Amino acid sequence: QVQLVESGGGLVQAGGSLRLSCAASGRTFSRYSMGWFRQAPGKERDFVAAISWINGRTIYADSVKGRFTISRDNARETVYLQMNSLKPDDTAVYYCAASPRASSIDYTSQFDYWGQGTQVTVSS
């Protein structure tokens, strides 16, 4: 089992920044690819960003490229999502997820463990 706890969400004005954190425990963090997903009211859970455990390769949804950055600190067993130039369309509950796989990590089905989510609200 891997336990994931997100933090760092909140209310921010458009154009502002937030940094989300996800603290992991329970298994060898360095052997898990980590991802961030988000879900707006009435919509499906969408991929945001992921980082592979093998080589640290990162991938991003087109909607956040150039604005969001995913990173990980294996010593702290934490993954981060730095979000800049936030837009009202970024408003959602953001979920952290862990996967023992290193490929196709932009799909929710590849992830076995999920956090409880943290709310991000961007006002216009």
PDB file of C-alpha atoms in Angstrom, residues 17-73:
ATOM      1  CA  SER A  17       0.731  30.724  -8.526  1.00  0.00           C
ATOM      2  CA  LEU A  18       0.335  27.775  -6.196  1.00  0.00           C
ATOM      3  CA  ARG A  19       2.545  24.834  -5.320  1.00  0.00           C
ATOM      4  CA  LEU A  20       0.906  21.541  -4.517  1.00  0.00           C
ATOM      5  CA  SER A  21       2.706  18.896  -2.503  1.00  0.00           C
ATOM      6  CA  CYS A  22       1.998  15.192  -2.166  1.00  0.00           C
ATOM      7  CA  ALA A  23       3.653  13.265   0.641  1.00  0.00           C
ATOM      8  CA  ALA A  24       3.925   9.514   0.155  1.00  0.00           C
ATOM      9  CA  SER A  25       4.450   6.695   2.638  1.00  0.00           C
ATOM     10  CA  GLY A  26       4.250   2.945   2.768  1.00  0.00           C
ATOM     11  CA  ARG A  27       6.429   1.685  -0.086  1.00  0.00           C
ATOM     12  CA  THR A  28       9.671   2.604  -1.828  1.00  0.00           C
ATOM     13  CA  PHE A  29       8.762   5.994  -3.224  1.00  0.00           C
ATOM     14  CA  SER A  30      11.636   6.035  -5.708  1.00  0.00           C
ATOM     15  CA  ARG A  31      10.156   2.998  -7.472  1.00  0.00           C
ATOM     16  CA  TYR A  32       6.870   4.731  -8.289  1.00  0.00           C
ATOM     17  CA  SER A  33       5.954   7.049 -11.107  1.00  0.00           C
ATOM     18  CA  MET A  34       3.935   9.943  -9.748  1.00  0.00           C
ATOM     19  CA  GLY A  35       1.137  11.835 -11.398  1.00  0.00           C
ATOM     20  CA  TRP A  36      -1.201  14.731 -10.886  1.00  0.00           C
ATOM     21  CA  PHE A  37      -4.765  14.655 -12.144  1.00  0.00           C
ATOM     22  CA  ARG A  38      -7.659  17.065 -11.711  1.00  0.00           C
ATOM     23  CA  GLN A  39     -11.414  16.891 -11.711  1.00  0.00           C
ATOM     24  CA  ALA A  40     -13.779  19.807 -12.135  1.00  0.00           C
ATOM     25  CA  PRO A  41     -17.439  19.568 -11.059  1.00  0.00           C
ATOM     26  CA  GLY A  42     -19.452  17.458 -13.485  1.00  0.00           C
ATOM     27  CA  LYS A  43     -16.377  16.453 -15.492  1.00  0.00           C
ATOM     28  CA  GLU A  44     -14.121  13.447 -15.736  1.00  0.00           C
ATOM     29  CA  ARG A  45     -10.798  13.210 -13.976  1.00  0.00           C
ATOM     30  CA  ASP A  46      -8.140  14.518 -16.367  1.00  0.00           C
ATOM     31  CA  PHE A  47      -4.413  14.040 -16.595  1.00  0.00           C
ATOM     32  CA  VAL A  48      -2.261  17.040 -15.672  1.00  0.00           C
ATOM     33  CA  ALA A  49       1.352  15.900 -15.322  1.00  0.00           C
ATOM     34  CA  ALA A  50       3.469  12.869 -14.463  1.00  0.00           C
ATOM     35  CA  ILE A  51       7.058  11.989 -13.713  1.00  0.00           C
ATOM     36  CA  SER A  52       8.576   8.575 -14.370  1.00  0.00           C
ATOM     37  CA  TRP A  53      10.405   6.683 -11.632  1.00  0.00           C
ATOM     38  CA  ILE A  54      12.963   5.230 -14.068  1.00  0.00           C
ATOM     39  CA  ASN A  55      14.545   8.315 -15.602  1.00  0.00           C
ATOM     40  CA  GLY A  56      12.610  11.253 -14.238  1.00  0.00           C
ATOM     41  CA  ARG A  57      10.974  11.879 -17.594  1.00  0.00           C
ATOM     42  CA  THR A  58       8.098  14.318 -17.318  1.00  0.00           C
ATOM     43  CA  ILE A  59       4.964  14.648 -19.411  1.00  0.00           C
ATOM     44  CA  TYR A  60       2.257  17.290 -19.352  1.00  0.00           C
ATOM     45  CA  ALA A  61      -1.220  17.858 -20.633  1.00  0.00           C
ATOM     46  CA  ASP A  62      -1.237  20.376 -23.464  1.00  0.00           C
ATOM     47  CA  SER A  63      -3.410  22.703 -21.405  1.00  0.00           C
ATOM     48  CA  VAL A  64      -0.721  23.174 -18.745  1.00  0.00           C
ATOM     49  CA  LYS A  65       2.515  22.988 -20.744  1.00  0.00           C
ATOM     50  CA  GLY A  66       4.745  25.939 -20.032  1.00  0.00           C
ATOM     51  CA  ARG A  67       2.769  26.874 -16.917  1.00  0.00           C
ATOM     52  CA  PHE A  68       2.987  23.829 -14.610  1.00  0.00           C
ATOM     53  CA  THR A  69       6.072  21.929 -13.481  1.00  0.00           C
ATOM     54  CA  ILE A  70       6.121  18.534 -11.792  1.00  0.00           C
ATOM     55  CA  SER A  71       9.101  17.512  -9.700  1.00  0.00           C
ATOM     56  CA  ARG A  72       9.968  14.935  -7.076  1.00  0.00           C
ATOM     57  CA  ASP A  73      12.221  14.671  -4.060  1.00  0.00           C
TER      58      ASP A  73
END
